[in-house]
Short mmCIF file of C-alpha atoms in Angstrom, two decimals:
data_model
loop_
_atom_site.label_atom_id
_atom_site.label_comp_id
_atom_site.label_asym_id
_atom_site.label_seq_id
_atom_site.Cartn_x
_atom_site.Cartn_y
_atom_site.Cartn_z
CA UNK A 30 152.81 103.91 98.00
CA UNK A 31 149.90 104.86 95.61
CA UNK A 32 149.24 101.32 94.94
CA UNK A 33 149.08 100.17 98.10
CA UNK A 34 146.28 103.31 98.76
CA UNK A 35 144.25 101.88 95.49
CA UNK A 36 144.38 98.44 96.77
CA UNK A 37 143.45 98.87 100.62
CA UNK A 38 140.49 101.18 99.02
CA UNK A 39 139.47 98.85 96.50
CA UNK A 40 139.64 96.18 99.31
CA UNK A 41 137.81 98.55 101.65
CA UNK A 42 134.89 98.76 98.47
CA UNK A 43 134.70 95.00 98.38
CA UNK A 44 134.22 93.99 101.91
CA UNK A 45 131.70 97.48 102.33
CA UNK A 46 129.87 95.20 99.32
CA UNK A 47 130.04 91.81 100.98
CA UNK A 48 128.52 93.67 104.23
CA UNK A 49 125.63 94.93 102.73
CA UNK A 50 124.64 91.83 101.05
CA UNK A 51 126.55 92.05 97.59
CA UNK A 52 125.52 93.60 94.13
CA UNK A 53 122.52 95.26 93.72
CA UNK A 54 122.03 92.99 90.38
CA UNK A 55 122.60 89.95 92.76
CA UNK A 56 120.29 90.60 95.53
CA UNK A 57 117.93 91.99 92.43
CA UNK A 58 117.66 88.25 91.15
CA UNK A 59 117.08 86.79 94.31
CA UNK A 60 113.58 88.47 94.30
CA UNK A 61 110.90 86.25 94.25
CA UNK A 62 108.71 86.80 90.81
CA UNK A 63 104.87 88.10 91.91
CA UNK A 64 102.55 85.20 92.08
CA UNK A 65 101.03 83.79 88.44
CA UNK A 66 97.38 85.47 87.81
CA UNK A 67 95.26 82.64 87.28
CA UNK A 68 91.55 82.38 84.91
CA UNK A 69 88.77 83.63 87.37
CA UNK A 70 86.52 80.64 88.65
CA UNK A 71 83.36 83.09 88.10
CA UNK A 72 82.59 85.35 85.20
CA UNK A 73 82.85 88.97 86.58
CA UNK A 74 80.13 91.74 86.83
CA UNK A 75 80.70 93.90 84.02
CA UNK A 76 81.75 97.21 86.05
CA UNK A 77 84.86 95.31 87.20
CA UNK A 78 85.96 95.63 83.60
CA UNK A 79 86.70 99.38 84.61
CA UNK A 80 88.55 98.13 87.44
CA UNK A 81 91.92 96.27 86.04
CA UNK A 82 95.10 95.22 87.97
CA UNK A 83 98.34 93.57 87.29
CA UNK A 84 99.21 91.91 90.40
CA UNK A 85 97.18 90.61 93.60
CA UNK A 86 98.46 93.19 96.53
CA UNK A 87 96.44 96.23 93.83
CA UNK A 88 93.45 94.78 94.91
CA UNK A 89 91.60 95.12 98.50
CA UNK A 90 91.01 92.15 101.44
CA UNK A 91 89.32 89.02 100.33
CA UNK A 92 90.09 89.73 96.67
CA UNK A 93 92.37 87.99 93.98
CA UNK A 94 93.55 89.61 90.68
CA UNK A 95 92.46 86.75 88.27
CA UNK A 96 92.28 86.74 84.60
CA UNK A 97 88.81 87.19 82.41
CA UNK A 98 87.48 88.12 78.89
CA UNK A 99 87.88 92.00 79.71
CA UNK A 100 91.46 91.42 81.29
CA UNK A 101 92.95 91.20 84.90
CA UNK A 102 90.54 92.49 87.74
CA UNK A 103 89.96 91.91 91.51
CA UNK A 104 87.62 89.17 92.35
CA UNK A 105 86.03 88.48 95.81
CA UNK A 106 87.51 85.16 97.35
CA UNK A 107 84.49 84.34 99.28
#
């Protein structure tokens, strides 16, 4: 009688899992990876130096996080 408890429980866990999508570590993976920060086509103003990021959506409209001699900062697009 116990077993059968543990089982329908452990079955109840499973199917609870498959219903929300499956492992955290699973779904986890399935993440895209942020987008690569690329060299900056201009050379930056010097006060952007103060200004770092680490990934594009830090920085405001119109602006890419792009890689230069001080680091990663936000660059105007246009």
């Amino acid at each position: 009688m116990r077993t059968q408890a543990l089982l329908s429980i452990l079955l109840l866990c499973v199917l609870l899992l498959q219903a929300r999508g499956g492992q955290r570590s699973q779904r986890m993976s399935q993440k895209q990876p942020p987008p690569e920060i690329k060299q900056c086509e201009k050379r930056p103003k010097i006060y952007l130096c103060t200004i770092p990021c680490t990934d594009h959506r830090e920085c405001q409209a119109n602006n890419i996080c792009c890689s230069t001699f001080c680091g990663n900062v936000c660059m105007n697009i246009l």
